[in-house]
PDB file of C-alpha atoms in Angstrom:
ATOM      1  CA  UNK A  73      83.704  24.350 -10.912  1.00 47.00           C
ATOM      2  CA  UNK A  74      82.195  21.214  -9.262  1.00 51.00           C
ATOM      3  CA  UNK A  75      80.074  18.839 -10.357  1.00 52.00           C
ATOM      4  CA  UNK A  76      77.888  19.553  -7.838  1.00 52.00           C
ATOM      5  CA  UNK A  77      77.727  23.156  -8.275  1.00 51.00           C
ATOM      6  CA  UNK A  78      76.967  23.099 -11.983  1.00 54.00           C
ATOM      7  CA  UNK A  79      73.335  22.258 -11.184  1.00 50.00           C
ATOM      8  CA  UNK A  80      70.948  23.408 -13.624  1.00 55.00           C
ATOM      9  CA  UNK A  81      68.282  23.310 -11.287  1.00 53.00           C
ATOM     10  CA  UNK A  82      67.164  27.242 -10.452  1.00 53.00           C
ATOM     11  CA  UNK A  83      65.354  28.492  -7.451  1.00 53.00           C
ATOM     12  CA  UNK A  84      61.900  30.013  -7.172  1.00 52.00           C
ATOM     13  CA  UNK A  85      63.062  33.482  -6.768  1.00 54.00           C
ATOM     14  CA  UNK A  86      65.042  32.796 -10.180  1.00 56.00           C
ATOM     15  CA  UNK A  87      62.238  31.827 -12.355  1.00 54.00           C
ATOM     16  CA  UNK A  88      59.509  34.567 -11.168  1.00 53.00           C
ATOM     17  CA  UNK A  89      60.162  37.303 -13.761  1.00 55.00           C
ATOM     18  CA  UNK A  90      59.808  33.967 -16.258  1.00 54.00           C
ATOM     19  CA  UNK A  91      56.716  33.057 -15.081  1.00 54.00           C
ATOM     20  CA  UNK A  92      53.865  34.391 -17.197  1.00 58.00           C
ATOM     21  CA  UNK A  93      56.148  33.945 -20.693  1.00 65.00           C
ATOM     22  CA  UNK A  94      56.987  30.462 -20.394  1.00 76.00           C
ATOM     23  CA  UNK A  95      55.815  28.759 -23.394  1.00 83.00           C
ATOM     24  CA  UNK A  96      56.890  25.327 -22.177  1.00 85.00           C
ATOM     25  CA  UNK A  97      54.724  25.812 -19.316  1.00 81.00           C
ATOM     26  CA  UNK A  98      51.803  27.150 -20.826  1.00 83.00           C
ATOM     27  CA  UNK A  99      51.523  24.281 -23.618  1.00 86.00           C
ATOM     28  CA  UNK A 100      52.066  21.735 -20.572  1.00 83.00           C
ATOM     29  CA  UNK A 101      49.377  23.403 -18.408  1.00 80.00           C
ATOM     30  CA  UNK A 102      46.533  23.289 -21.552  1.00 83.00           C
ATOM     31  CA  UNK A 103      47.657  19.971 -22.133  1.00 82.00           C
ATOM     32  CA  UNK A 104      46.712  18.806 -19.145  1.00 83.00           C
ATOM     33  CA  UNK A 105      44.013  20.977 -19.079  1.00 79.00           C
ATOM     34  CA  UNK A 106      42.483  19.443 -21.969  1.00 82.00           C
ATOM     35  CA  UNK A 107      43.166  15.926 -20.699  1.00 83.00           C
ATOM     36  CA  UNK A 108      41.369  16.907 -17.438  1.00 79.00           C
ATOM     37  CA  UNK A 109      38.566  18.736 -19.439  1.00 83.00           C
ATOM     38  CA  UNK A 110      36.245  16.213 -20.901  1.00 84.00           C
ATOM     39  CA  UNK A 111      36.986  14.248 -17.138  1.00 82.00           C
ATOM     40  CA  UNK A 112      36.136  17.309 -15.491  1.00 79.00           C
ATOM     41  CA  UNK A 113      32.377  18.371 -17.419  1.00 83.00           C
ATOM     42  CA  UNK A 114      31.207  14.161 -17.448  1.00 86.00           C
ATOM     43  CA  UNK A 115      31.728  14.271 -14.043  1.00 83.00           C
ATOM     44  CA  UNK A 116      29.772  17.541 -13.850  1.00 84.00           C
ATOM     45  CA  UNK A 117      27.056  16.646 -16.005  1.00 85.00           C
ATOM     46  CA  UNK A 118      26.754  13.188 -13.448  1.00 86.00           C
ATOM     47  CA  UNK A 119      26.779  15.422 -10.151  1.00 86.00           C
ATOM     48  CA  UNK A 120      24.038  17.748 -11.808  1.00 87.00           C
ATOM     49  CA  UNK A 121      22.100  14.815 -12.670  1.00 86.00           C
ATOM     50  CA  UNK A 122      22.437  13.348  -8.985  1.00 86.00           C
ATOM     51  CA  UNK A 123      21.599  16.602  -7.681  1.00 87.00           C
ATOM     52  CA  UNK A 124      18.616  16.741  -9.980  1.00 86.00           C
ATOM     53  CA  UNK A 125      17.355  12.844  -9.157  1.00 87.00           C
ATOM     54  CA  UNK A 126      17.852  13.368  -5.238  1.00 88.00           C
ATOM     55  CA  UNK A 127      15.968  16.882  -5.782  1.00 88.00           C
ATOM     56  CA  UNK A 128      12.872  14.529  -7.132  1.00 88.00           C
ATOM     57  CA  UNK A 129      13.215  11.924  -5.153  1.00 87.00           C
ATOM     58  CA  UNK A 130      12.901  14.641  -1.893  1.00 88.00           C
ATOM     59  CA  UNK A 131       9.804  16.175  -3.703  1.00 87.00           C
ATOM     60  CA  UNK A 132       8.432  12.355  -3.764  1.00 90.00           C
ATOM     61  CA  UNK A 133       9.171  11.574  -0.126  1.00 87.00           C
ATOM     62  CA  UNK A 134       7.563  14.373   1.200  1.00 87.00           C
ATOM     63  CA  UNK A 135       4.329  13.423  -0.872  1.00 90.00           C
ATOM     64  CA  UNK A 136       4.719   9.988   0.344  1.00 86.00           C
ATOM     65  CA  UNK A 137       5.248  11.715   3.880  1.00 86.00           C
ATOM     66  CA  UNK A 138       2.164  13.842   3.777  1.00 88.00           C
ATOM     67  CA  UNK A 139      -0.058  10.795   2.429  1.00 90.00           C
ATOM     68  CA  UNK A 140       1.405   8.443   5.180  1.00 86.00           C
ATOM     69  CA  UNK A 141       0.578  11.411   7.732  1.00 86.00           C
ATOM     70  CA  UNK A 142      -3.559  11.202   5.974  1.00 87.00           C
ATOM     71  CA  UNK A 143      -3.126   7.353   6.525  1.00 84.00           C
ATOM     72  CA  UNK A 144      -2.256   7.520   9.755  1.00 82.00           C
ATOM     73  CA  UNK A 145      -5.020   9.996  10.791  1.00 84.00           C
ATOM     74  CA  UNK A 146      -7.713   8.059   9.078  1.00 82.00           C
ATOM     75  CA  UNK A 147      -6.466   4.590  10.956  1.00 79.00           C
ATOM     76  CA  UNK A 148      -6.931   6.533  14.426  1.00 76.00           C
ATOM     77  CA  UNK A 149     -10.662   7.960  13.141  1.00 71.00           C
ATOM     78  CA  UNK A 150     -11.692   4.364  12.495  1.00 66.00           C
ATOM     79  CA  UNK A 151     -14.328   3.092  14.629  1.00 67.00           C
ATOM     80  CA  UNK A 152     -14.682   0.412  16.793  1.00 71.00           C
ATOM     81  CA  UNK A 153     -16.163  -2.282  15.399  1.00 69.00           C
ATOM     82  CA  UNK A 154     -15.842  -5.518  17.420  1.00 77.00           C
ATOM     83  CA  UNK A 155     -18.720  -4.242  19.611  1.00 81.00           C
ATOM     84  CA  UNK A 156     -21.095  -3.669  16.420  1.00 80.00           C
ATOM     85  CA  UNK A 157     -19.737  -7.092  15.033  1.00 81.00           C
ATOM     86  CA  UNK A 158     -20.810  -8.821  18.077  1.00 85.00           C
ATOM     87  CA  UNK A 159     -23.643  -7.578  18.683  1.00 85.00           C
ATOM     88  CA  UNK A 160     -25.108  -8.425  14.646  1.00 85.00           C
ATOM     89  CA  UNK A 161     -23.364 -12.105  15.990  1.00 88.00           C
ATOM     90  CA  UNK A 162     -25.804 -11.712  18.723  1.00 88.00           C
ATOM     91  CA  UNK A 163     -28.448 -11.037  16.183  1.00 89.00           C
ATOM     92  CA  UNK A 164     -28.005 -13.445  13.405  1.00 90.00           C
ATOM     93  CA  UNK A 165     -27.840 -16.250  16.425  1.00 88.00           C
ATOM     94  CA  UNK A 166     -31.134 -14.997  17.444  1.00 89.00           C
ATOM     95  CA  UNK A 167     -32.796 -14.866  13.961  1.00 89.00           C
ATOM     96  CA  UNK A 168     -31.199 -18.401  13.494  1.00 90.00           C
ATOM     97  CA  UNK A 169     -32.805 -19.842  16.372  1.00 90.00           C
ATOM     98  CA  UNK A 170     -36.293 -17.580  15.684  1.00 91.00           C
ATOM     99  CA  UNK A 171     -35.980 -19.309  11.965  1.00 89.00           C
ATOM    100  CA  UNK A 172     -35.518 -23.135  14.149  1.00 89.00           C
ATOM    101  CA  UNK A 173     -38.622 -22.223  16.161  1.00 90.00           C
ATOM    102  CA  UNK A 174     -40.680 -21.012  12.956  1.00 89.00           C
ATOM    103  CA  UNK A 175     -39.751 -24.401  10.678  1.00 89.00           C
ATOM    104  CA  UNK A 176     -40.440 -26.675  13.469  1.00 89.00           C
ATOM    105  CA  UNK A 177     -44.239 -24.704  14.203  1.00 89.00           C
ATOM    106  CA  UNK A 178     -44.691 -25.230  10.934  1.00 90.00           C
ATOM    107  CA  UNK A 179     -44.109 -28.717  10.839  1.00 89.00           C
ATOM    108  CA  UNK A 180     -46.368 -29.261  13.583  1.00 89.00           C
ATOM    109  CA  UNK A 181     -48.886 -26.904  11.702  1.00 88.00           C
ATOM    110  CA  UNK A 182     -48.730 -29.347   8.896  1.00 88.00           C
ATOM    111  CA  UNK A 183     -48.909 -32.383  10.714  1.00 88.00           C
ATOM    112  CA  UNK A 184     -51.885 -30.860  12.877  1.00 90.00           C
ATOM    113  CA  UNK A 185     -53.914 -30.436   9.215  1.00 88.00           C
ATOM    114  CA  UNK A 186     -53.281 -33.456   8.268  1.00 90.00           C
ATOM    115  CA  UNK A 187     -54.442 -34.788  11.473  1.00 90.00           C
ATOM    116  CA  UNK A 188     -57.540 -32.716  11.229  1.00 91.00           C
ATOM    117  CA  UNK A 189     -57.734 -33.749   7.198  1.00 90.00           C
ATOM    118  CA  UNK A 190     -58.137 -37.221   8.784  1.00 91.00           C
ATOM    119  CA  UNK A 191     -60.513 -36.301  11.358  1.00 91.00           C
ATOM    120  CA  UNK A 192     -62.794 -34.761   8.382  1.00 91.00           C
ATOM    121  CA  UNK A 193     -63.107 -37.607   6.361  1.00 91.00           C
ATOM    122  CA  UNK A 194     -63.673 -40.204   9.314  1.00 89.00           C
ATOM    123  CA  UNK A 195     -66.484 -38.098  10.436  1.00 88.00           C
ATOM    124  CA  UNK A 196     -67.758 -37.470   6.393  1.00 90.00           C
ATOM    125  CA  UNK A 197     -67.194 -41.373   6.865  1.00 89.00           C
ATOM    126  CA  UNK A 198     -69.201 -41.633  10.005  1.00 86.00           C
ATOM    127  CA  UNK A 199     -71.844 -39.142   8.569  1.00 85.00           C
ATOM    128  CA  UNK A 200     -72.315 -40.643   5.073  1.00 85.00           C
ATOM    129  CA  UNK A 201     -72.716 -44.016   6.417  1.00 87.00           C
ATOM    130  CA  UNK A 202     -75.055 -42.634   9.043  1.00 83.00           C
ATOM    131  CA  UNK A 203     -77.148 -41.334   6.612  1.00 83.00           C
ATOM    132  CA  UNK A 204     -77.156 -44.397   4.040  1.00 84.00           C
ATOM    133  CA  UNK A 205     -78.042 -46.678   6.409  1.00 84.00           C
ATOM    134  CA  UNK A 206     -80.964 -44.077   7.513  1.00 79.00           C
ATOM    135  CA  UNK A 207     -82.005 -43.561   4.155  1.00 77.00           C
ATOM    136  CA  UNK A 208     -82.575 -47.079   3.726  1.00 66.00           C
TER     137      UNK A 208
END
């Protein structure tokens, strides 16, 4: 025989009735199986987490969605404003000037008593020497 043609190599159709009672091949399979294995359930345990975390984090985006939607209906039920705000403008401006116009009345109240203060006591002046020199 050849070289060539003692070739321990076997074709499919060959090995099928060996296929389920190959010892070799089943040790090699749960071998690798059991190398694989601890691989295999970390890597499952991190996808069920990840499913588990992106599950919550959904649950907390809608909530944030829904409140965002509230927010965004209570900023377009806000009142205007600026026209109230101008208008108490308008008003403090006119109590401001009302309170100028009160202080400086005042002052001229005061200085009209003192005025008249004066007046008094020339005239009790006037009178008591009137009536001193009459009396004498």
């Amino acid at each position: 025989m050849d070289k060539d043609s003692d070739s321990t190599v076997t074709s499919l159709d060959e090995n099928t009735e060996n296929f389920c009672s190959n010892q070799t091949r089943d040790i090699l399979g749960e071998g690798i199986l059991n190398l694989f294995k601890p691989v295999v359930e970390k890597l499952d345990e991190r996808i069920q987490g990840t499913r588990e975390a992106q599950k919550e984090l959904k649950t907390q985006l809608d909530i944030l969605s829904v409140q965002l939607r509230d927010i965004e209906k209570a900023q377009h039920n806000i009142p205007e404003f600026s026209d109230k705000v101008k208008e108490l403008i308008n008003v403090k401006h006119k109590v401001t000037v009302i309170a100028n116009i009160l202080t400086s009345s005042q002052e001229r109240l005061a200085g009209l008593h003192k005025l008249i203060e004066k007046e008094q006591r020339r005239r009790q002046a006037l009178l008591d020497s009137a009536i001193s020199t009459n009396i004498s």
